[in-house]
Each structure stands twice: as C-alpha cells, then as structure tokens.
Amino acid sequence: MKLETPRTAELRYNLAAEGFRMTKLRRALLEIFAKNMKPFSVDEIRGRLKKFDIPEVHKVTLYRELEVLVEAGVIVPIYFHDQVQRYEFVEQDHHHHIVCIKCDAIADIDVADPFDKLEDQVDKKSKFTILRHSLEFFGLCKSCASL
Amino acid sequence: MKLETPRTAELRYNLAAEGFRMTKLRRALLEIFAKNMKPFSVDEIRGRLKKFDIPEVHKVTLYRELEVLVEAGVIVPIYFHDQVQRYEFVEQDHHHHIVCIKCDAIADIDVADPFDKLEDQVDKKSKFTILRHSLEFFGLCKSCASL
DNA sequence: TTGCAAACGCAACTCAGTTGCGTTATGGTC
DNA sequence: GACCATAACGCAACTGAGTTGCGTTTGCAA
C-alpha cells in the first residue's frame, strides 16, 4: 500500500514542526485516516494496519499513538449510539454522520445544520455556555433495509 | 424517602401487567428516574440508592435491573461525549440535553428541532433509511463557566 | 556518528460489564 | 395463611477495553 500522498506529506511536515517523529505506524495511521475520511474504531484501525508493511502493533502502542494524533489535532474522538470510541480525521467543515444500527456502516449526511452558529451563546433557561454540539442520525443502510 | 407517587404507582401497575414483580430495588429505581427526569449513570444511580431503605445492591443485580427496565420500556439508554452509559426515564416528547464538559452536569435544552419529522425518510445521497437522531449540546454550566 | 528523547513492547494492572449457578422472596392460587 | 413456580438476587469467576510503569529501541538533529 502506498504510504505517501500530498495530504500525508503535508501532515508529516506539520507533525515534525511540532516535535513529533515520523514512524512507520504513524505514517500508516495518517494514510488510513486521510484516505478514508470516515470514523474508525480501534478494532477497525487494527484491521486496516494489517495491510501495511509493519509488524503487528502492540495495543498499548496503538492507544498511545491515537492519543498523540488527537493531541496533535490530526484526529478527533467521536461517539455514536454505542460505547465504542471512534476517531475521525479532522476536517475544516463541521458535518454529521448517519450510522446503520444493524451493521455499523457510517456515512456522511448532508443536512442544513441550523446550530452551526450557536456556539459561544448562552442558553437562556439552563444558563449553559454552548461550545459545541453533536448531531447524528441512526437508521438502516441500503443493504440492511432490504433484508 | 417516599417511595410511591402517582407516576410510580401507574408504572407499578404496568410492570405487573407485563409479568414483572415489584421489589424494593425496582420501586426505588422507578422513584429515582420518575422524580428527577434526567439521565443517570450507573454510578450516580448507585449513589442515589443509598438514600433508600434497602441493603447495598450488588452490581450484577443493578445491571440486570436496568436491563429489565429498558426492556419494559421504562427507561432508555443514552450516550454523551464520554463512554459512560446513562439511562433516562422515557417521556413522550423528544427532547435534547446540554452537558457540561467540566462537571458533567446535565440539563434539558429548549431548541426547535427541525429533524423531528425526518424519521422514516430516506437520505438521497447515502440511501440510509433514517429512524432516529441524536442532538446534544456541550458547553459549560453556569458555575464552571465562572471559574 | 553520536546522543537524547520520542516511540515502542511487555507484564501487570484497573475497572466496567457479563456469565453461570445456587439461593431467596414475590405474588398468584388454593 | 400455606404452597409453589419463577422472577429476582448475590456471589465468584470471568472477559475485554483501556492504563501504568519500566526498560529497550529508534528517529532525527547536531
């Protein structure tokens, strides 16, 4: 599998500038996240890593690496209907997902989000300062719906 | 602590009709959920149970009991920004929460939800059949914001 | 080429949640 | 009130995700 794309090369530069080193594992993870632009669970990441020319990655290393990438602002953790932690490549635009409740397939969904500009406002009733929000849709993907 | 309210009496009747027995623990849980109308984690539930006149509840029993109440349609599991499972009393009206990212305080938030009537529709692009959605806000509660 | 710190692997651990099984107690029936 | 089927319960042991401490390896800058 090809390891370097313009996007990963750019990230490689950014990471180096922040004092992070470029290792085989890190290169592979950047490739996985940047190429697919969708959320991955730790299990799914482990599965994808098998296609790369690196020895089996220890689970401790993988957890620590994901932590580093979050810290570096490359990926963000997200949560859906289950308790499975997922990570997604950071994009500029705020968007939303639709998750299949049967097979866990995930797709982006195109909805006009009226809450985009709500941030930094204070909710009158609860007196909470709103910083961000999460909007996810759940349903059945095409193949699960036809079963 | 008083154990019976009109709402819990009604639930008691419904549960009995479905073949569930009424135990001290179950009565206490109904009371906690019906009286507070907000999401509780298993830990918080355990804390609240101490105020009731029942011996320490075994964790297995508590997990099983919550499962029963979900099955009976009394409570529903919900998930926020963390991986902590929470349960909330079932209400008729679809509503949303705002969660403090510092102290985990939770309040209902009053927003017009333009996605209420989206259910059973098919998203054109992804071909997913939409069954439900989750919309949660995150920010700082009044006291955490003033720190 | 060298040296420092980041990255790594391993063993052992924590903690939420689950399973199997034997015991207790609720509530319907007589 | 006594009986009894089974729901509810407690305990021990287990599972699996994620963490911690520590010693070793490796990327990379000087």
PDB file of N, CA and C (backbone and C1' of nucleotides) in Angstrom, chain B residues 20-21 23 25-26 56 58 60-61 64-65 83, chain D residues 5-14 17-18:
ATOM      1  N   PHE B  20     -43.758  -8.474  35.486  1.00  0.00           N
ATOM      2  CA  PHE B  20     -42.620  -8.113  36.325  1.00  0.00           C
ATOM      3  C   PHE B  20     -43.086  -7.963  37.764  1.00  0.00           C
ATOM      4  N   ARG B  21     -42.251  -8.392  38.705  1.00  0.00           N
ATOM      5  CA  ARG B  21     -42.598  -8.255  40.119  1.00  0.00           C
ATOM      6  C   ARG B  21     -42.125  -6.906  40.644  1.00  0.00           C
ATOM      7  N   THR B  23     -40.177  -5.111  43.444  1.00  0.00           N
ATOM      8  CA  THR B  23     -39.256  -5.310  44.567  1.00  0.00           C
ATOM      9  C   THR B  23     -38.834  -3.945  45.114  1.00  0.00           C
ATOM     10  N   LEU B  25     -35.873  -2.688  45.292  1.00  0.00           N
ATOM     11  CA  LEU B  25     -34.939  -2.059  44.368  1.00  0.00           C
ATOM     12  C   LEU B  25     -35.674  -1.428  43.201  1.00  0.00           C
ATOM     13  N   ARG B  26     -36.600  -2.160  42.638  1.00  0.00           N
ATOM     14  CA  ARG B  26     -37.311  -1.670  41.457  1.00  0.00           C
ATOM     15  C   ARG B  26     -38.134  -0.428  41.790  1.00  0.00           C
ATOM     16  N   GLU B  56     -27.253  -2.607  50.528  1.00  0.00           N
ATOM     17  CA  GLU B  56     -26.366  -2.364  49.378  1.00  0.00           C
ATOM     18  C   GLU B  56     -26.736  -3.318  48.234  1.00  0.00           C
ATOM     19  N   HIS B  58     -26.054  -5.374  44.880  1.00  0.00           N
ATOM     20  CA  HIS B  58     -24.945  -5.976  44.147  1.00  0.00           C
ATOM     21  C   HIS B  58     -24.918  -5.430  42.716  1.00  0.00           C
ATOM     22  N   VAL B  60     -24.153  -6.729  39.894  1.00  0.00           N
ATOM     23  CA  VAL B  60     -24.806  -7.589  38.903  1.00  0.00           C
ATOM     24  C   VAL B  60     -26.308  -7.350  38.897  1.00  0.00           C
ATOM     25  N   THR B  61     -26.871  -7.259  40.086  1.00  0.00           N
ATOM     26  CA  THR B  61     -28.308  -7.035  40.213  1.00  0.00           C
ATOM     27  C   THR B  61     -28.705  -5.707  39.581  1.00  0.00           C
ATOM     28  N   ARG B  64     -28.568  -5.910  35.811  1.00  0.00           N
ATOM     29  CA  ARG B  64     -29.691  -6.706  35.311  1.00  0.00           C
ATOM     30  C   ARG B  64     -31.012  -5.946  35.431  1.00  0.00           C
ATOM     31  N   GLU B  65     -31.136  -5.216  36.516  1.00  0.00           N
ATOM     32  CA  GLU B  65     -32.370  -4.461  36.753  1.00  0.00           C
ATOM     33  C   GLU B  65     -32.554  -3.364  35.703  1.00  0.00           C
ATOM     34  N   GLN B  83     -17.730   7.783  27.291  1.00  0.00           N
ATOM     35  CA  GLN B  83     -18.180   6.423  27.030  1.00  0.00           C
ATOM     36  C   GLN B  83     -19.000   5.893  28.199  1.00  0.00           C
TER      37      GLN B  83
ATOM     38  P    DA D   5     -44.146 -26.128  41.604  1.00  0.00           P
ATOM     39  O5'  DA D   5     -43.966 -25.234  40.284  1.00  0.00           O
ATOM     40  C5'  DA D   5     -45.111 -24.578  39.739  1.00  0.00           C
ATOM     41  C4'  DA D   5     -44.731 -23.191  39.255  1.00  0.00           C
ATOM     42  C3'  DA D   5     -43.436 -23.128  38.435  1.00  0.00           C
ATOM     43  O3'  DA D   5     -43.674 -22.295  37.305  1.00  0.00           O
ATOM     44  C1'  DA D   5     -43.307 -21.627  40.263  1.00  0.00           C
ATOM     45  P    DT D   6     -42.562 -22.137  36.149  1.00  0.00           P
ATOM     46  O5'  DT D   6     -41.917 -20.727  36.481  1.00  0.00           O
ATOM     47  C5'  DT D   6     -42.747 -19.574  36.663  1.00  0.00           C
ATOM     48  C4'  DT D   6     -41.885 -18.447  37.219  1.00  0.00           C
ATOM     49  C3'  DT D   6     -40.509 -18.308  36.542  1.00  0.00           C
ATOM     50  O3'  DT D   6     -40.171 -16.936  36.518  1.00  0.00           O
ATOM     51  C1'  DT D   6     -40.218 -18.486  38.809  1.00  0.00           C
ATOM     52  P    DA D   7     -39.925 -16.127  35.196  1.00  0.00           P
ATOM     53  O5'  DA D   7     -39.867 -14.632  35.720  1.00  0.00           O
ATOM     54  C5'  DA D   7     -40.935 -14.120  36.504  1.00  0.00           C
ATOM     55  C4'  DA D   7     -40.410 -13.238  37.608  1.00  0.00           C
ATOM     56  C3'  DA D   7     -39.265 -12.318  37.191  1.00  0.00           C
ATOM     57  O3'  DA D   7     -39.484 -11.070  37.839  1.00  0.00           O
ATOM     58  C1'  DA D   7     -38.549 -13.708  38.970  1.00  0.00           C
ATOM     59  P    DA D   8     -38.451  -9.869  37.631  1.00  0.00           P
ATOM     60  O5'  DA D   8     -37.488 -10.034  38.892  1.00  0.00           O
ATOM     61  C5'  DA D   8     -38.039  -9.920  40.200  1.00  0.00           C
ATOM     62  C4'  DA D   8     -36.956 -10.125  41.230  1.00  0.00           C
ATOM     63  C3'  DA D   8     -35.697  -9.272  41.044  1.00  0.00           C
ATOM     64  O3'  DA D   8     -35.456  -8.598  42.270  1.00  0.00           O
ATOM     65  C1'  DA D   8     -35.129 -11.535  41.415  1.00  0.00           C
ATOM     66  P    DC D   9     -34.232  -7.612  42.430  1.00  0.00           P
ATOM     67  O5'  DC D   9     -33.100  -8.546  43.036  1.00  0.00           O
ATOM     68  C5'  DC D   9     -33.323  -9.143  44.329  1.00  0.00           C
ATOM     69  C4'  DC D   9     -32.205 -10.096  44.640  1.00  0.00           C
ATOM     70  C3'  DC D   9     -30.808  -9.516  44.496  1.00  0.00           C
ATOM     71  O3'  DC D   9     -30.333  -9.174  45.793  1.00  0.00           O
ATOM     72  C1'  DC D   9     -30.981 -11.791  43.751  1.00  0.00           C
ATOM     73  P    DG D  10     -28.944  -8.386  45.953  1.00  0.00           P
ATOM     74  O5'  DG D  10     -27.908  -9.575  46.184  1.00  0.00           O
ATOM     75  C5'  DG D  10     -28.191 -10.561  47.170  1.00  0.00           C
ATOM     76  C4'  DG D  10     -27.043 -11.556  47.247  1.00  0.00           C
ATOM     77  C3'  DG D  10     -25.654 -10.927  47.192  1.00  0.00           C
ATOM     78  O3'  DG D  10     -24.835 -11.611  48.122  1.00  0.00           O
ATOM     79  C1'  DG D  10     -25.917 -12.457  45.392  1.00  0.00           C
ATOM     80  P    DC D  11     -23.343 -11.117  48.479  1.00  0.00           P
ATOM     81  O5'  DC D  11     -22.405 -12.193  47.777  1.00  0.00           O
ATOM     82  C5'  DC D  11     -22.662 -13.583  48.002  1.00  0.00           C
ATOM     83  C4'  DC D  11     -21.841 -14.428  47.037  1.00  0.00           C
ATOM     84  C3'  DC D  11     -20.436 -13.892  46.766  1.00  0.00           C
ATOM     85  O3'  DC D  11     -19.502 -14.920  47.036  1.00  0.00           O
ATOM     86  C1'  DC D  11     -21.533 -14.453  44.749  1.00  0.00           C
ATOM     87  P    DA D  12     -17.943 -14.597  47.147  1.00  0.00           P
ATOM     88  O5'  DA D  12     -17.327 -15.479  45.960  1.00  0.00           O
ATOM     89  C5'  DA D  12     -17.910 -16.749  45.660  1.00  0.00           C
ATOM     90  C4'  DA D  12     -17.374 -17.235  44.337  1.00  0.00           C
ATOM     91  C3'  DA D  12     -15.948 -16.797  44.023  1.00  0.00           C
ATOM     92  O3'  DA D  12     -15.264 -17.878  43.391  1.00  0.00           O
ATOM     93  C1'  DA D  12     -17.391 -15.992  42.337  1.00  0.00           C
ATOM     94  P    DA D  13     -13.704 -17.756  42.998  1.00  0.00           P
ATOM     95  O5'  DA D  13     -13.713 -17.913  41.416  1.00  0.00           O
ATOM     96  C5'  DA D  13     -14.805 -18.582  40.772  1.00  0.00           C
ATOM     97  C4'  DA D  13     -14.898 -18.110  39.348  1.00  0.00           C
ATOM     98  C3'  DA D  13     -13.553 -17.677  38.753  1.00  0.00           C
ATOM     99  O3'  DA D  13     -13.362 -18.336  37.511  1.00  0.00           O
ATOM    100  C1'  DA D  13     -15.198 -16.004  38.379  1.00  0.00           C
ATOM    101  P    DC D  14     -11.997 -18.149  36.654  1.00  0.00           P
ATOM    102  O5'  DC D  14     -12.475 -17.305  35.396  1.00  0.00           O
ATOM    103  C5'  DC D  14     -13.672 -17.706  34.726  1.00  0.00           C
ATOM    104  C4'  DC D  14     -14.192 -16.556  33.897  1.00  0.00           C
ATOM    105  C3'  DC D  14     -13.162 -15.938  32.952  1.00  0.00           C
ATOM    106  O3'  DC D  14     -13.511 -16.275  31.616  1.00  0.00           O
ATOM    107  C1'  DC D  14     -14.512 -14.276  34.026  1.00  0.00           C
ATOM    108  P    DA D  17     -11.780  -5.850  23.463  1.00  0.00           P
ATOM    109  O5'  DA D  17     -11.805  -4.342  23.945  1.00  0.00           O
ATOM    110  C5'  DA D  17     -13.048  -3.752  24.289  1.00  0.00           C
ATOM    111  C4'  DA D  17     -12.786  -2.535  25.141  1.00  0.00           C
ATOM    112  C3'  DA D  17     -11.721  -1.600  24.574  1.00  0.00           C
ATOM    113  O3'  DA D  17     -12.127  -0.255  24.802  1.00  0.00           O
ATOM    114  C1'  DA D  17     -11.067  -2.368  26.727  1.00  0.00           C
ATOM    115  P    DG D  18     -11.361   0.933  24.111  1.00  0.00           P
ATOM    116  O5'  DG D  18     -10.334   1.363  25.245  1.00  0.00           O
ATOM    117  C5'  DG D  18     -10.834   1.905  26.464  1.00  0.00           C
ATOM    118  C4'  DG D  18      -9.742   1.900  27.483  1.00  0.00           C
ATOM    119  C3'  DG D  18      -8.461   2.653  27.102  1.00  0.00           C
ATOM    120  O3'  DG D  18      -8.308   3.756  27.982  1.00  0.00           O
ATOM    121  C1'  DG D  18      -8.008   0.629  28.221  1.00  0.00           C
TER     122       DG D  18
END
